[in-house]
């Protein structure tokens, strides 16, 4: 069993009270545990299930749940010694409860509740996407709301106005596929394997991003014009499929994979960048923080950084290890809720969907 250990300790940011939380994250195909003190990561372990799901070309929910059961105990054995703390130092236990694969979530949630009961600690259920937002607070301890967060993961793509802990407004979103889902599907179309996003990103570096013109996924409004912040990726995916079919009919073998990957990636990055900058300027946000697995994407990082600079906006990306799923970000979110006096009760359950605007439902 291999755990990736992540140590990023930018400092506690001078907070008056020190709070230490142990967190568990099992919403999809990463088993993750972490101990975080204020905004300092003391230990963070991530065990990826990629090898297990690879033969199926995607995550098999039942297999993911079973593997979390196997891996979580070993991870928990290691996480306190790795942080050089013991249970007496832990102020509370947190676990992701939504959104995600329900069976997978239930493993971490039940484990988190049980640990909290046995060790008589407060329990906090955490919204996975709030965790992705908090990856930015961990990486940049001086970050303060309000700011705009571009959330781009395997299941979600949205623009969130962050006003404070638990105070979120969705200002824009995809109308169909999430950005990560589009990356994964197009990678499969190009025969790149699973998980597609990082592989496609690497291939795109060798290609010409102007080789093919692709649609950016505008959403028409009934009164004419386009929605300023909402987008669609299903049209882009279809355009890629048609382009690949056309190239195959023309006898183009092997396919120009690098050019196709680079053109697709640049189109997604352009679509997200244009909407994010417009949303920040229209709503008066000076800072943009990016979260979720697709925040690791080289093309997006480059385009958004350049555009933000042109408009004198600050743009923050977490380090790659905090972009994809991890438990440190879940602990980070729980610590802020803990400071606000928020606690979850034992009845809180796993939910496949929960809007970020409803995150306060998780606390009494
Ligand atoms: O946030 P995450 O780890 O899990 C979810 O909450 O969904 O995001 C996973 C998604 C996958 O679709 C994966 O292909 C994508 O993030 N991803 C990337 C990159 N690294 C991960 N997509 C594009 N470029 C990358 N470098
Ligand atoms: Zn995620």
CSV table of C-alpha atoms and ligand atoms in Angstrom, one decimal:
chain,number,residue,atom,x,y,z
A,1,UNK,CA,0.0,0.0,0.0
A,2,UNK,CA,1.7,3.2,-1.1
A,3,UNK,CA,0.9,6.6,0.5
A,4,UNK,CA,2.0,9.8,-1.0
A,5,UNK,CA,3.0,12.0,1.8
A,6,UNK,CA,2.5,15.7,1.4
A,7,UNK,CA,4.3,18.3,3.6
A,8,UNK,CA,3.5,21.9,3.0
A,9,UNK,CA,4.0,24.1,6.0
A,10,UNK,CA,3.6,27.8,5.1
A,11,UNK,CA,3.0,28.6,8.8
A,12,UNK,CA,0.0,29.2,11.0
A,13,UNK,CA,-0.5,32.8,9.8
A,14,UNK,CA,-0.4,34.2,13.4
A,15,UNK,CA,-3.9,32.9,14.4
A,16,UNK,CA,-4.6,33.4,18.1
A,17,UNK,CA,-6.0,30.0,19.0
A,18,UNK,CA,-4.4,26.8,17.7
A,19,UNK,CA,-6.8,24.1,16.5
A,20,UNK,CA,-5.7,20.7,15.4
A,21,UNK,CA,-8.1,18.5,13.3
A,22,UNK,CA,-7.7,15.0,12.0
A,23,UNK,CA,-9.6,14.6,8.7
A,24,UNK,CA,-10.7,11.7,6.5
A,25,UNK,CA,-11.5,12.0,2.7
A,26,UNK,CA,-13.0,9.1,0.7
A,27,UNK,CA,-15.4,10.8,-1.7
A,28,UNK,CA,-14.1,9.1,-4.9
A,29,UNK,CA,-11.0,7.1,-5.6
A,30,UNK,CA,-8.4,8.6,-3.2
A,31,UNK,CA,-8.2,7.4,0.4
A,32,UNK,CA,-6.8,10.3,2.3
A,33,UNK,CA,-6.1,11.3,5.9
A,34,UNK,CA,-4.4,14.4,7.3
A,35,UNK,CA,-3.7,16.3,10.5
A,36,UNK,CA,-3.8,20.1,10.1
A,37,UNK,CA,-3.1,22.7,12.8
A,38,UNK,CA,-4.7,26.0,11.8
A,39,UNK,CA,-3.3,26.5,8.3
A,40,UNK,CA,-0.3,24.3,8.8
A,41,UNK,CA,-0.3,20.8,7.4
A,42,UNK,CA,1.3,18.5,10.0
A,43,UNK,CA,0.8,15.3,7.9
A,44,UNK,CA,-1.2,14.4,4.8
A,45,UNK,CA,-1.3,10.9,3.3
A,46,UNK,CA,-3.0,10.1,0.0
A,47,UNK,CA,-3.4,6.6,-1.4
A,48,UNK,CA,-4.6,6.6,-5.0
A,49,UNK,CA,-6.7,3.8,-6.4
A,50,UNK,CA,-5.7,4.5,-10.0
A,51,UNK,CA,-4.1,1.1,-10.6
A,52,UNK,CA,-7.2,-0.7,-9.3
A,53,UNK,CA,-9.7,1.2,-11.6
A,54,UNK,CA,-7.4,1.5,-14.7
A,55,UNK,CA,-8.6,-1.9,-16.2
A,56,UNK,CA,-12.2,-0.5,-16.2
A,57,UNK,CA,-11.3,2.8,-17.8
A,58,UNK,CA,-13.0,4.7,-14.9
A,59,UNK,CA,-13.9,4.6,-11.3
A,60,UNK,CA,-16.1,1.6,-10.3
A,61,UNK,CA,-18.0,2.9,-7.2
A,62,UNK,CA,-18.3,-0.5,-5.4
A,63,UNK,CA,-14.6,-1.3,-5.9
A,64,UNK,CA,-13.7,2.2,-4.6
A,65,UNK,CA,-15.7,1.7,-1.4
A,66,UNK,CA,-14.2,-1.7,-0.8
A,67,UNK,CA,-10.7,-0.4,-1.3
A,68,UNK,CA,-11.3,2.5,1.1
A,69,UNK,CA,-12.2,-0.1,3.8
A,70,UNK,CA,-8.9,-1.8,3.2
A,71,UNK,CA,-6.7,1.3,3.0
A,72,UNK,CA,-8.2,3.6,5.6
A,73,UNK,CA,-7.1,1.7,8.7
A,74,UNK,CA,-3.5,1.6,7.5
A,75,UNK,CA,-3.5,5.3,6.7
A,76,UNK,CA,-5.0,6.1,10.1
A,77,UNK,CA,-2.2,4.1,11.8
A,78,UNK,CA,0.4,6.3,10.2
A,79,UNK,CA,-1.1,9.8,10.2
A,80,UNK,CA,-0.7,10.7,13.9
A,81,UNK,CA,2.9,9.6,14.2
A,82,UNK,CA,3.7,11.3,10.9
A,83,UNK,CA,2.3,14.5,12.4
A,84,UNK,CA,4.2,13.9,15.6
A,85,UNK,CA,1.0,14.3,17.7
A,86,UNK,CA,-1.2,12.0,19.6
A,87,UNK,CA,-5.0,11.9,20.3
A,88,UNK,CA,-4.6,14.3,23.2
A,89,UNK,CA,-3.5,17.0,20.7
A,90,UNK,CA,-6.5,16.5,18.4
A,91,UNK,CA,-9.4,19.0,18.9
A,92,UNK,CA,-11.8,17.4,16.5
A,93,UNK,CA,-12.4,14.9,13.7
A,94,UNK,CA,-13.7,15.8,10.3
A,95,UNK,CA,-14.8,13.7,7.3
A,96,UNK,CA,-16.2,14.5,3.8
A,97,UNK,CA,-19.9,13.7,3.6
A,98,UNK,CA,-20.9,15.2,0.3
A,99,UNK,CA,-20.9,15.4,-2.7
A,100,UNK,CA,-19.4,12.2,-4.1
A,101,UNK,CA,-19.9,8.4,-4.5
A,102,UNK,CA,-22.3,7.6,-1.6
A,103,UNK,CA,-20.7,4.2,-0.8
A,104,UNK,CA,-17.2,5.7,-0.8
A,105,UNK,CA,-18.3,8.6,1.3
A,106,UNK,CA,-20.0,6.3,3.9
A,107,UNK,CA,-16.7,4.6,4.6
A,108,UNK,CA,-14.9,7.8,5.6
A,109,UNK,CA,-17.9,9.4,7.2
A,110,UNK,CA,-18.6,6.4,9.5
A,111,UNK,CA,-14.9,6.0,10.3
A,112,UNK,CA,-14.7,9.7,11.2
A,113,UNK,CA,-17.8,9.6,13.4
A,114,UNK,CA,-16.5,6.4,15.1
A,115,UNK,CA,-13.1,8.0,15.9
A,116,UNK,CA,-14.8,11.1,17.3
A,117,UNK,CA,-17.1,9.0,19.5
A,118,UNK,CA,-14.3,6.7,20.8
A,119,UNK,CA,-11.9,9.6,21.5
A,120,UNK,CA,-14.7,12.0,22.7
A,121,UNK,CA,-14.0,14.7,20.2
A,122,UNK,CA,-16.3,17.0,18.3
A,123,UNK,CA,-17.2,15.9,14.8
A,124,UNK,CA,-17.5,18.0,11.7
A,125,UNK,CA,-18.9,16.8,8.4
A,126,UNK,CA,-17.3,18.7,5.4
A,127,UNK,CA,-18.5,19.6,1.9
A,128,UNK,CA,-15.9,18.3,-0.6
A,129,UNK,CA,-16.0,21.4,-2.7
A,130,UNK,CA,-15.5,23.7,0.3
A,131,UNK,CA,-12.4,21.6,0.9
A,132,UNK,CA,-11.1,22.4,-2.6
A,133,UNK,CA,-11.7,26.1,-1.8
A,134,UNK,CA,-9.7,25.7,1.4
A,135,UNK,CA,-6.7,24.1,-0.4
A,136,UNK,CA,-6.1,27.8,-1.3
A,137,UNK,CA,-6.1,29.0,2.3
A,138,UNK,CA,-3.6,26.2,3.2
A,139,UNK,CA,-1.3,27.2,0.3
A,140,UNK,CA,-1.7,30.9,0.8
A,141,UNK,CA,-2.3,31.6,4.6
A,142,UNK,CA,-2.7,35.3,4.0
A,143,UNK,CA,-5.7,34.7,1.7
A,144,UNK,CA,-8.9,36.5,3.0
A,145,UNK,CA,-12.4,36.6,1.6
A,146,UNK,CA,-14.0,38.0,-0.5
A,147,UNK,CA,-12.6,36.3,-3.5
A,148,UNK,CA,-13.8,34.4,-6.6
A,149,UNK,CA,-13.1,30.7,-6.7
A,150,UNK,CA,-13.0,28.8,-10.0
A,151,UNK,CA,-13.8,25.2,-9.0
A,152,UNK,CA,-12.8,22.7,-11.7
A,153,UNK,CA,-12.9,19.1,-10.7
A,154,UNK,CA,-13.9,15.7,-12.2
A,155,UNK,CA,-17.6,16.3,-11.2
A,156,UNK,CA,-17.9,20.1,-10.9
A,157,UNK,CA,-17.2,23.3,-12.8
A,158,UNK,CA,-18.4,26.5,-11.2
A,159,UNK,CA,-17.5,30.1,-10.3
A,160,UNK,CA,-18.1,30.6,-6.6
A,161,UNK,CA,-18.2,34.0,-4.8
A,162,UNK,CA,-16.6,33.3,-1.5
A,163,UNK,CA,-17.8,35.8,1.2
A,164,UNK,CA,-16.7,33.9,4.3
A,165,UNK,CA,-16.6,30.5,6.0
A,166,UNK,CA,-19.8,28.6,4.8
A,167,UNK,CA,-20.9,31.7,2.8
A,168,UNK,CA,-20.9,30.8,-0.9
A,169,UNK,CA,-22.7,32.0,-4.0
A,170,UNK,CA,-22.6,30.2,-7.3
A,171,UNK,CA,-22.2,32.8,-10.0
A,172,UNK,CA,-21.6,30.6,-13.0
A,173,UNK,CA,-21.4,26.9,-13.9
A,174,UNK,CA,-21.3,24.3,-16.6
A,175,UNK,CA,-24.6,23.3,-18.0
A,176,UNK,CA,-23.5,19.7,-18.7
A,177,UNK,CA,-20.1,18.1,-18.4
A,178,UNK,CA,-17.5,19.2,-15.8
A,179,UNK,CA,-14.1,20.3,-17.1
A,180,UNK,CA,-12.4,17.2,-15.6
A,181,UNK,CA,-15.0,14.9,-17.1
A,182,UNK,CA,-14.4,16.5,-20.5
A,183,UNK,CA,-10.7,16.0,-20.2
A,184,UNK,CA,-11.2,12.3,-19.2
A,185,UNK,CA,-13.7,11.6,-22.0
A,186,UNK,CA,-11.5,13.3,-24.7
A,187,UNK,CA,-8.4,11.5,-23.4
A,188,UNK,CA,-10.3,8.2,-23.8
A,189,UNK,CA,-11.3,9.2,-27.3
A,190,UNK,CA,-7.7,9.8,-28.1
A,191,UNK,CA,-6.8,6.4,-26.6
A,192,UNK,CA,-4.7,8.0,-23.8
A,193,UNK,CA,-6.0,5.8,-20.9
A,194,UNK,CA,-7.2,6.7,-17.4
A,195,UNK,CA,-7.2,9.1,-15.7
A,196,UNK,CA,-7.1,11.2,-18.8
A,197,UNK,CA,-6.6,14.8,-17.5
A,198,UNK,CA,-2.9,14.6,-16.5
A,199,UNK,CA,-2.0,12.4,-19.5
A,200,UNK,CA,-3.7,14.8,-21.9
A,201,UNK,CA,-2.0,17.7,-20.2
A,202,UNK,CA,1.5,16.2,-20.7
A,203,UNK,CA,0.8,15.3,-24.4
A,204,UNK,CA,-0.6,18.8,-25.1
A,205,UNK,CA,2.9,20.3,-24.2
A,206,UNK,CA,4.2,18.7,-27.4
A,207,UNK,CA,1.4,19.9,-29.7
A,208,UNK,CA,0.3,23.0,-31.6
A,209,UNK,CA,-2.7,24.6,-29.7
A,210,UNK,CA,-3.7,26.4,-32.9
A,211,UNK,CA,-3.9,23.3,-35.1
A,212,UNK,CA,-7.7,23.0,-34.8
A,213,UNK,CA,-10.4,25.5,-34.2
A,214,UNK,CA,-12.9,24.2,-31.7
A,215,UNK,CA,-16.1,25.6,-30.1
A,216,UNK,CA,-15.8,27.3,-26.7
A,217,UNK,CA,-19.3,26.2,-25.5
A,218,UNK,CA,-21.3,29.4,-25.3
A,219,UNK,CA,-24.8,29.3,-23.7
A,220,UNK,CA,-27.4,31.2,-25.7
A,221,UNK,CA,-29.9,33.4,-23.8
A,222,UNK,CA,-33.6,33.5,-24.8
A,223,UNK,CA,-33.3,37.3,-25.1
A,224,UNK,CA,-30.3,37.0,-27.4
A,225,UNK,CA,-26.6,37.0,-26.7
A,226,UNK,CA,-24.7,34.6,-24.5
A,227,UNK,CA,-24.6,33.9,-20.7
A,228,UNK,CA,-21.6,35.7,-19.4
A,229,UNK,CA,-20.4,33.0,-17.0
A,230,UNK,CA,-22.1,29.7,-17.7
A,231,UNK,CA,-20.5,27.3,-20.2
A,232,UNK,CA,-21.0,23.9,-21.8
A,233,UNK,CA,-18.4,21.3,-22.6
A,234,UNK,CA,-20.6,18.6,-24.3
A,235,UNK,CA,-20.5,20.5,-27.7
A,236,UNK,CA,-16.7,20.7,-27.5
A,237,UNK,CA,-16.5,16.9,-26.7
A,238,UNK,CA,-18.8,16.2,-29.8
A,239,UNK,CA,-16.7,18.5,-32.0
A,240,UNK,CA,-13.6,16.5,-30.9
A,241,UNK,CA,-15.3,13.2,-31.7
A,242,UNK,CA,-16.4,14.4,-35.2
A,243,UNK,CA,-12.9,15.8,-35.8
A,244,UNK,CA,-11.2,12.5,-34.9
A,245,UNK,CA,-13.7,10.6,-37.1
A,246,UNK,CA,-13.0,13.0,-40.0
A,247,UNK,CA,-9.3,12.5,-39.6
A,248,UNK,CA,-9.7,8.7,-39.5
A,249,UNK,CA,-11.9,8.8,-42.7
A,250,UNK,CA,-9.2,10.9,-44.4
A,251,UNK,CA,-6.7,8.1,-43.5
A,252,UNK,CA,-4.8,10.2,-41.0
A,253,UNK,CA,-2.9,7.5,-39.2
A,254,UNK,CA,-1.6,7.8,-36.6
A,255,UNK,CA,-3.8,10.6,-35.3
A,256,UNK,CA,-2.0,13.9,-34.6
A,257,UNK,CA,-2.6,13.3,-30.9
A,258,UNK,CA,-0.4,16.1,-29.5
A,259,UNK,CA,-2.0,18.7,-31.8
A,260,UNK,CA,-5.5,17.4,-30.9
A,261,UNK,CA,-4.7,17.4,-27.2
A,262,UNK,CA,-3.1,20.9,-27.3
A,263,UNK,CA,-6.1,22.4,-29.3
A,264,UNK,CA,-8.6,20.9,-26.9
A,265,UNK,CA,-6.8,22.0,-23.8
A,266,UNK,CA,-6.3,25.5,-25.1
A,267,UNK,CA,-10.0,25.7,-25.9
A,268,UNK,CA,-11.1,24.6,-22.4
A,269,UNK,CA,-8.5,27.0,-20.8
A,270,UNK,CA,-9.7,29.9,-23.0
A,271,UNK,CA,-13.4,29.2,-22.2
A,272,UNK,CA,-12.7,29.0,-18.4
A,273,UNK,CA,-10.3,32.0,-18.4
A,274,UNK,CA,-12.7,34.3,-20.3
A,275,UNK,CA,-15.6,33.6,-18.0
A,276,UNK,CA,-13.6,33.8,-14.8
A,277,UNK,CA,-12.0,37.1,-15.6
A,278,UNK,CA,-15.4,38.6,-16.7
A,279,UNK,CA,-17.0,37.3,-13.5
A,280,UNK,CA,-14.3,38.7,-11.3
A,281,UNK,CA,-14.4,42.2,-13.0
A,282,UNK,CA,-18.2,42.4,-13.0
A,283,UNK,CA,-18.4,41.5,-9.3
A,284,UNK,CA,-15.5,43.5,-8.1
A,285,UNK,CA,-13.3,40.6,-6.9
A,286,UNK,CA,-9.6,41.4,-6.9
A,287,UNK,CA,-8.5,37.9,-6.2
A,288,UNK,CA,-9.2,34.6,-8.1
A,289,UNK,CA,-8.4,31.3,-6.4
A,290,UNK,CA,-8.6,28.1,-8.4
A,291,UNK,CA,-9.5,24.7,-6.9
A,292,UNK,CA,-10.1,21.0,-7.9
A,293,UNK,CA,-8.1,18.5,-10.0
A,294,UNK,CA,-8.2,20.6,-13.2
A,295,UNK,CA,-6.4,23.4,-11.3
A,296,UNK,CA,-3.3,21.3,-12.0
A,297,UNK,CA,-3.7,21.8,-15.7
A,298,UNK,CA,-0.7,23.5,-17.3
A,299,UNK,CA,-2.7,25.3,-20.1
A,300,UNK,CA,-5.3,26.7,-17.6
A,301,UNK,CA,-2.6,27.9,-15.2
A,302,UNK,CA,-0.8,29.7,-18.0
A,303,UNK,CA,-3.8,31.3,-19.7
A,304,UNK,CA,-5.5,32.4,-16.4
A,305,UNK,CA,-2.2,33.8,-15.0
A,306,UNK,CA,-1.6,35.8,-18.1
A,307,UNK,CA,-5.2,37.2,-18.3
A,308,UNK,CA,-5.2,38.0,-14.6
A,309,UNK,CA,-2.0,40.0,-15.0
A,310,UNK,CA,-3.4,42.0,-17.9
A,311,UNK,CA,-6.4,43.0,-15.7
A,312,UNK,CA,-4.3,43.5,-12.5
A,313,UNK,CA,-6.0,40.7,-10.7
A,314,UNK,CA,-4.3,38.3,-8.2
A,315,UNK,CA,-4.7,34.7,-9.2
A,316,UNK,CA,-3.8,31.8,-6.8
A,317,UNK,CA,-3.4,28.1,-7.6
A,318,UNK,CA,-2.7,25.5,-4.9
A,319,UNK,CA,0.4,23.4,-5.4
A,320,UNK,CA,-0.4,20.3,-7.6
A,321,UNK,CA,-0.6,18.0,-4.6
A,322,UNK,CA,-3.4,20.1,-3.1
A,323,UNK,CA,-5.3,20.5,-6.4
A,324,UNK,CA,-6.4,16.8,-6.5
A,325,UNK,CA,-8.3,15.1,-3.7
A,326,UNK,CA,-6.6,15.1,-0.3
A,327,UNK,CA,-7.7,15.3,3.4
A,328,UNK,CA,-5.6,18.4,4.4
A,329,UNK,CA,-8.1,20.6,2.5
A,330,UNK,CA,-11.0,18.9,4.4
A,331,UNK,CA,-9.2,19.6,7.7
A,332,UNK,CA,-8.6,23.2,6.6
A,333,UNK,CA,-12.3,23.8,6.1
A,334,UNK,CA,-13.2,22.0,9.3
A,335,UNK,CA,-10.9,24.2,11.3
A,336,UNK,CA,-12.6,27.4,10.2
A,337,UNK,CA,-16.0,25.9,11.0
A,338,UNK,CA,-14.6,24.8,14.3
A,339,UNK,CA,-13.5,28.4,15.1
A,340,UNK,CA,-17.0,29.6,14.3
A,341,UNK,CA,-18.4,27.1,16.8
A,342,UNK,CA,-20.0,24.9,14.1
A,343,UNK,CA,-20.4,21.2,15.0
A,344,UNK,CA,-22.1,18.3,13.1
A,345,UNK,CA,-24.4,15.9,14.8
A,346,UNK,CA,-24.3,12.1,14.5
A,347,UNK,CA,-27.3,12.1,12.1
A,348,UNK,CA,-25.5,13.7,9.3
A,349,UNK,CA,-25.4,11.3,6.3
A,350,UNK,CA,-23.5,10.8,3.1
A,351,UNK,CA,-25.1,12.7,0.1
A,352,UNK,CA,-24.2,12.3,-3.6
A,353,UNK,CA,-25.2,15.9,-4.2
A,354,UNK,CA,-25.3,19.0,-2.1
A,355,UNK,CA,-25.2,22.6,-3.3
A,356,UNK,CA,-22.4,24.6,-1.8
A,357,UNK,CA,-24.9,27.3,-0.8
A,358,UNK,CA,-26.4,24.7,1.6
A,359,UNK,CA,-23.2,23.8,3.4
A,360,UNK,CA,-24.5,25.3,6.7
A,361,UNK,CA,-27.1,22.4,6.8
A,362,UNK,CA,-24.2,20.2,7.9
A,363,UNK,CA,-23.8,22.1,11.2
A,364,UNK,CA,-26.0,22.7,14.3
B,1,LIG,O1,-10.7,17.2,-7.7
B,1,LIG,P1,-10.4,15.9,-8.2
B,1,LIG,O2,-9.1,15.2,-7.8
B,1,LIG,O3,-11.6,14.9,-7.9
B,1,LIG,C1,-12.9,15.3,-8.0
B,1,LIG,O4,-13.3,15.9,-6.9
B,1,LIG,O5,-13.5,15.1,-9.0
B,1,LIG,O6,-10.4,16.0,-9.8
B,1,LIG,C2,-10.2,14.9,-10.6
B,1,LIG,C3,-10.3,15.4,-12.1
B,1,LIG,C4,-10.2,14.3,-13.1
B,1,LIG,O7,-11.2,14.5,-14.1
B,1,LIG,C5,-8.8,14.5,-13.7
B,1,LIG,O8,-8.6,14.0,-15.0
B,1,LIG,C6,-8.6,16.0,-13.6
B,1,LIG,O9,-9.2,16.3,-12.3
B,1,LIG,N1,-7.2,16.4,-13.6
B,1,LIG,C7,-6.7,17.1,-14.6
B,1,LIG,C8,-5.3,17.3,-14.4
B,1,LIG,N2,-5.0,16.6,-13.2
B,1,LIG,C9,-6.2,16.1,-12.7
B,1,LIG,N3,-7.3,17.6,-15.7
B,1,LIG,C10,-6.5,18.3,-16.6
B,1,LIG,N4,-5.1,18.5,-16.4
B,1,LIG,C11,-4.5,18.0,-15.3
B,1,LIG,N5,-3.2,18.2,-15.1
B,2,LIG,ZN1,-12.3,16.7,-5.6
